[in-house]
Amino acid sequence: MNYLDFEKPLAEIEGKAEELRAMARANPEMDVEKEAAALDRKAGELLVQLYAGLSPWRKTQVARHPERPHCVDYINALFTDYTPLAGDRNFADDLSVMGGLARFNGKPVVVIGHEKGNDTKSRIVHNFGMARPEGYRKAIRLMDMADRFGLPVISFIDTPGAYPGKGAEERGQSEAIARSTEKCLALRVPLVSIVIGEGGSGGAVAFATANRVAMMEHSIYSVISPEGCASILWKDSNKMREAAEALRLTAQDLQELGVCDWVIREPVGGAHRAPLDAIKSVGLAIETMLGDLGTRSGDDLRQGRRKKFIGMGAKGLAA
């Protein structure tokens, strides 16, 4: 288990329990199960306490946890007959964005998502989930196909933001993000989005201008990272805790603001502790959201989506 800094007391207790069991495995005559079970109970109670009232900064840490389920995990678990499509038919294939045709509960859909990778090698291959212009143009190509054949679109959001490199800017990064957002608004088929980790700025909005936007309980969605915000406002990236509070980036705050439609509960300790349970909860949420949208006409879906986003900002939070 990869422990976060606020989980250090938990790491010590679980580590002691594992040490006892390791000693018992080395010496079968030792009976340590009673003591280990007591430590397990203590660890379980502490885990509930730690996650009962996470601060926005701690939620940010959980949202970035390297062992959370990624887009590829959701696709493999929830979809069948997944056929990935590659390239934007213009420049290249951006591996930070994956997508293609699949079946969800036996019905054909188009699925799109950011993929961060789960180890050093795969993170480099997937550019840490930061899409370049060709990634957004690939998504546009997929959404065009969905619109043409009347297929619902499901998008998984998990990105720190669009890639800010020189090459990406030269190839029209901002234009590609705007075109992808425009395509989301123009679709005449249901579009549901789930923020499974980080929802960073325009890089997230380009896939999440949806009829329904759901967020995992410990995910975040913001115009800028807490570190970036702190660097701009206070010229000190170490003030990221204060920035996280001010940004109102948690799923709970965003539901209150009307940006998020549904908060999907995570297992105690976060999605990384019970990934299969977290994926199952996301699948049930997708099924419900698509069911709610399935009977609406193309014009109604498009107009409802536009009205939803034009109306954002009308609701507020108490200071």
mmCIF file of C-alpha atoms in Angstrom, residues 65-249:
data_model
loop_
_atom_site.group_PDB
_atom_site.id
_atom_site.type_symbol
_atom_site.label_atom_id
_atom_site.label_comp_id
_atom_site.label_asym_id
_atom_site.label_seq_id
_atom_site.Cartn_x
_atom_site.Cartn_y
_atom_site.Cartn_z
ATOM 1 C CA HIS A 65 -3.288 8.538 -5.326
ATOM 2 C CA PRO A 66 -1.297 6.419 -7.805
ATOM 3 C CA GLU A 67 -3.231 3.243 -6.945
ATOM 4 C CA ARG A 68 -6.711 4.635 -7.679
ATOM 5 C CA PRO A 69 -8.456 2.845 -10.552
ATOM 6 C CA HIS A 70 -7.637 4.527 -13.859
ATOM 7 C CA CYS A 71 -9.618 4.875 -17.081
ATOM 8 C CA VAL A 72 -8.288 1.595 -18.473
ATOM 9 C CA ASP A 73 -9.454 -0.227 -15.311
ATOM 10 C CA TYR A 74 -12.999 1.128 -15.660
ATOM 11 C CA ILE A 75 -13.121 0.238 -19.346
ATOM 12 C CA ASN A 76 -11.859 -3.298 -18.753
ATOM 13 C CA ALA A 77 -14.305 -3.911 -15.895
ATOM 14 C CA LEU A 78 -17.483 -2.176 -17.094
ATOM 15 C CA PHE A 79 -17.460 -2.575 -20.875
ATOM 16 C CA THR A 80 -17.424 -5.461 -23.307
ATOM 17 C CA ASP A 81 -16.322 -5.654 -26.935
ATOM 18 C CA TYR A 82 -14.129 -2.579 -26.444
ATOM 19 C CA THR A 83 -12.527 -1.593 -29.765
ATOM 20 C CA PRO A 84 -10.044 1.268 -29.354
ATOM 21 C CA LEU A 85 -9.698 3.841 -32.122
ATOM 22 C CA ALA A 86 -6.406 5.647 -32.610
ATOM 23 C CA GLY A 87 -5.262 8.952 -34.031
ATOM 24 C CA ASP A 88 -6.805 12.255 -35.027
ATOM 25 C CA ARG A 89 -6.297 11.684 -38.796
ATOM 26 C CA ASN A 90 -4.173 14.789 -38.818
ATOM 27 C CA PHE A 91 -0.979 14.556 -36.767
ATOM 28 C CA ALA A 92 -0.606 11.631 -34.346
ATOM 29 C CA ASP A 93 -2.202 9.355 -31.782
ATOM 30 C CA ASP A 94 -2.188 10.869 -28.291
ATOM 31 C CA LEU A 95 -1.941 8.029 -25.774
ATOM 32 C CA SER A 96 -3.034 10.239 -22.872
ATOM 33 C CA VAL A 97 -6.542 9.973 -24.349
ATOM 34 C CA MET A 98 -8.068 6.567 -24.949
ATOM 35 C CA GLY A 99 -11.416 5.792 -26.484
ATOM 36 C CA GLY A 100 -13.399 3.711 -28.881
ATOM 37 C CA LEU A 101 -16.534 1.672 -29.426
ATOM 38 C CA ALA A 102 -17.802 -0.659 -26.707
ATOM 39 C CA ARG A 103 -20.898 -2.161 -25.150
ATOM 40 C CA PHE A 104 -22.247 -1.132 -21.754
ATOM 41 C CA ASN A 105 -24.793 -3.578 -20.355
ATOM 42 C CA GLY A 106 -24.977 -5.029 -23.862
ATOM 43 C CA LYS A 107 -25.819 -1.701 -25.548
ATOM 44 C CA PRO A 108 -23.382 0.022 -27.951
ATOM 45 C CA VAL A 109 -21.719 3.205 -26.677
ATOM 46 C CA VAL A 110 -18.665 5.365 -27.300
ATOM 47 C CA VAL A 111 -16.260 5.659 -24.365
ATOM 48 C CA ILE A 112 -13.548 8.325 -24.004
ATOM 49 C CA GLY A 113 -11.167 9.024 -21.127
ATOM 50 C CA HIS A 114 -7.875 10.329 -19.839
ATOM 51 C CA GLU A 115 -5.318 7.665 -18.954
ATOM 52 C CA LYS A 116 -2.481 8.575 -16.558
ATOM 53 C CA GLY A 117 -0.670 5.235 -16.395
ATOM 54 C CA ASN A 118 0.125 3.264 -13.249
ATOM 55 C CA ASP A 119 3.931 3.062 -13.139
ATOM 56 C CA THR A 120 6.849 5.181 -14.305
ATOM 57 C CA LYS A 121 7.039 3.661 -17.775
ATOM 58 C CA SER A 122 3.296 3.816 -18.501
ATOM 59 C CA ARG A 123 2.992 7.336 -17.061
ATOM 60 C CA ILE A 124 5.617 8.559 -19.489
ATOM 61 C CA VAL A 125 3.869 6.765 -22.369
ATOM 62 C CA HIS A 126 0.530 8.346 -21.403
ATOM 63 C CA ASN A 127 2.105 11.736 -20.589
ATOM 64 C CA PHE A 128 0.633 11.603 -17.055
ATOM 65 C CA GLY A 129 -2.860 12.043 -18.509
ATOM 66 C CA MET A 130 -2.107 15.475 -19.965
ATOM 67 C CA ALA A 131 -3.596 15.576 -23.451
ATOM 68 C CA ARG A 132 -2.079 17.320 -26.462
ATOM 69 C CA PRO A 133 -4.192 18.844 -29.289
ATOM 70 C CA GLU A 134 -4.319 15.544 -31.147
ATOM 71 C CA GLY A 135 -5.912 13.936 -28.073
ATOM 72 C CA TYR A 136 -8.802 16.389 -28.124
ATOM 73 C CA ARG A 137 -9.126 16.013 -31.902
ATOM 74 C CA LYS A 138 -9.286 12.242 -31.461
ATOM 75 C CA ALA A 139 -12.107 12.773 -28.949
ATOM 76 C CA ILE A 140 -13.921 15.027 -31.435
ATOM 77 C CA ARG A 141 -13.615 12.293 -34.056
ATOM 78 C CA LEU A 142 -15.136 9.783 -31.630
ATOM 79 C CA MET A 143 -17.979 12.118 -30.656
ATOM 80 C CA ASP A 144 -18.731 12.762 -34.338
ATOM 81 C CA MET A 145 -19.046 9.015 -34.828
ATOM 82 C CA ALA A 146 -21.308 8.698 -31.789
ATOM 83 C CA ASP A 147 -23.571 11.472 -33.091
ATOM 84 C CA ARG A 148 -23.750 9.921 -36.566
ATOM 85 C CA PHE A 149 -24.774 6.478 -35.285
ATOM 86 C CA GLY A 150 -26.847 7.574 -32.276
ATOM 87 C CA LEU A 151 -24.551 6.133 -29.617
ATOM 88 C CA PRO A 152 -24.422 7.490 -26.042
ATOM 89 C CA VAL A 153 -21.024 8.904 -25.000
ATOM 90 C CA ILE A 154 -19.412 8.089 -21.644
ATOM 91 C CA SER A 155 -16.289 10.019 -20.614
ATOM 92 C CA PHE A 156 -13.888 9.424 -17.730
ATOM 93 C CA ILE A 157 -12.046 12.501 -16.461
ATOM 94 C CA ASP A 158 -8.652 12.156 -14.771
ATOM 95 C CA THR A 159 -6.131 14.801 -15.762
ATOM 96 C CA PRO A 160 -4.039 17.503 -14.076
ATOM 97 C CA GLY A 161 -4.868 19.610 -17.149
ATOM 98 C CA ALA A 162 -4.002 19.903 -20.821
ATOM 99 C CA TYR A 163 -0.306 19.560 -21.697
ATOM 100 C CA PRO A 164 1.274 23.061 -21.623
ATOM 101 C CA GLY A 165 4.319 22.306 -23.808
ATOM 102 C CA LYS A 166 5.577 24.420 -26.684
ATOM 103 C CA GLY A 167 4.703 21.833 -29.336
ATOM 104 C CA ALA A 168 1.147 21.547 -28.057
ATOM 105 C CA GLU A 169 0.701 25.307 -28.241
ATOM 106 C CA GLU A 170 2.146 25.372 -31.756
ATOM 107 C CA ARG A 171 -0.395 22.767 -32.870
ATOM 108 C CA GLY A 172 -3.350 24.737 -31.492
ATOM 109 C CA GLN A 173 -3.951 23.484 -27.954
ATOM 110 C CA SER A 174 -6.539 26.115 -26.963
ATOM 111 C CA GLU A 175 -8.393 25.765 -30.275
ATOM 112 C CA ALA A 176 -8.552 21.981 -29.902
ATOM 113 C CA ILE A 177 -9.944 22.263 -26.353
ATOM 114 C CA ALA A 178 -12.537 24.799 -27.513
ATOM 115 C CA ARG A 179 -13.572 22.584 -30.452
ATOM 116 C CA SER A 180 -13.941 19.575 -28.162
ATOM 117 C CA THR A 181 -16.076 21.580 -25.717
ATOM 118 C CA GLU A 182 -18.169 22.865 -28.639
ATOM 119 C CA LYS A 183 -18.661 19.301 -29.895
ATOM 120 C CA CYS A 184 -19.869 18.214 -26.445
ATOM 121 C CA LEU A 185 -22.473 20.978 -26.510
ATOM 122 C CA ALA A 186 -23.629 20.090 -30.022
ATOM 123 C CA LEU A 187 -24.194 16.352 -29.481
ATOM 124 C CA ARG A 188 -27.717 15.007 -30.022
ATOM 125 C CA VAL A 189 -26.989 11.871 -27.999
ATOM 126 C CA PRO A 190 -26.694 11.400 -24.210
ATOM 127 C CA LEU A 191 -23.307 12.429 -22.781
ATOM 128 C CA VAL A 192 -22.372 11.471 -19.212
ATOM 129 C CA SER A 193 -19.036 12.243 -17.568
ATOM 130 C CA ILE A 194 -17.434 10.875 -14.428
ATOM 131 C CA VAL A 195 -14.525 12.587 -12.664
ATOM 132 C CA ILE A 196 -12.613 9.583 -11.317
ATOM 133 C CA GLY A 197 -9.558 11.453 -10.006
ATOM 134 C CA GLU A 198 -8.441 14.923 -10.997
ATOM 135 C CA GLY A 199 -10.529 17.232 -13.152
ATOM 136 C CA GLY A 200 -8.023 19.867 -14.189
ATOM 137 C CA SER A 201 -9.133 23.033 -15.974
ATOM 138 C CA GLY A 202 -9.985 23.087 -19.696
ATOM 139 C CA GLY A 203 -8.349 19.711 -20.127
ATOM 140 C CA ALA A 204 -11.254 18.253 -18.156
ATOM 141 C CA VAL A 205 -14.056 20.530 -19.406
ATOM 142 C CA ALA A 206 -13.292 19.450 -23.000
ATOM 143 C CA PHE A 207 -14.702 15.981 -22.186
ATOM 144 C CA ALA A 208 -17.070 16.913 -19.352
ATOM 145 C CA THR A 209 -19.490 19.430 -20.877
ATOM 146 C CA ALA A 210 -22.098 16.756 -20.344
ATOM 147 C CA ASN A 211 -25.796 16.237 -19.642
ATOM 148 C CA ARG A 212 -24.796 14.620 -16.358
ATOM 149 C CA VAL A 213 -21.507 15.131 -14.510
ATOM 150 C CA ALA A 214 -20.740 12.729 -11.663
ATOM 151 C CA MET A 215 -17.744 12.872 -9.344
ATOM 152 C CA MET A 216 -16.174 10.249 -7.149
ATOM 153 C CA GLU A 217 -16.468 11.168 -3.477
ATOM 154 C CA HIS A 218 -12.773 12.025 -3.136
ATOM 155 C CA SER A 219 -12.174 13.435 -6.617
ATOM 156 C CA ILE A 220 -11.502 17.107 -7.400
ATOM 157 C CA TYR A 221 -12.530 19.439 -10.222
ATOM 158 C CA SER A 222 -11.009 22.887 -10.557
ATOM 159 C CA VAL A 223 -9.864 25.606 -12.948
ATOM 160 C CA ILE A 224 -6.302 25.317 -11.575
ATOM 161 C CA SER A 225 -4.328 23.069 -9.231
ATOM 162 C CA PRO A 226 -3.959 24.191 -5.591
ATOM 163 C CA GLU A 227 -0.186 24.534 -6.107
ATOM 164 C CA GLY A 228 -0.675 26.679 -9.218
ATOM 165 C CA CYS A 229 -3.256 28.841 -7.494
ATOM 166 C CA ALA A 230 -0.987 29.359 -4.474
ATOM 167 C CA SER A 231 1.929 30.302 -6.740
ATOM 168 C CA ILE A 232 -0.183 32.977 -8.446
ATOM 169 C CA LEU A 233 -2.018 34.412 -5.434
ATOM 170 C CA TRP A 234 0.645 34.160 -2.727
ATOM 171 C CA LYS A 235 3.807 33.567 -4.777
ATOM 172 C CA ASP A 236 4.275 30.489 -2.605
ATOM 173 C CA SER A 237 3.287 27.005 -3.776
ATOM 174 C CA ASN A 238 3.512 25.773 -0.163
ATOM 175 C CA LYS A 239 0.231 27.532 0.534
ATOM 176 C CA MET A 240 -1.578 24.850 -1.451
ATOM 177 C CA ARG A 241 -3.732 23.932 1.577
ATOM 178 C CA GLU A 242 -5.175 27.445 1.757
ATOM 179 C CA ALA A 243 -5.642 27.439 -2.030
ATOM 180 C CA ALA A 244 -7.478 24.106 -1.941
ATOM 181 C CA GLU A 245 -9.899 25.555 0.628
ATOM 182 C CA ALA A 246 -10.504 28.684 -1.462
ATOM 183 C CA LEU A 247 -10.978 26.858 -4.779
ATOM 184 C CA ARG A 248 -14.021 24.867 -3.613
ATOM 185 C CA LEU A 249 -12.771 21.925 -5.657
#
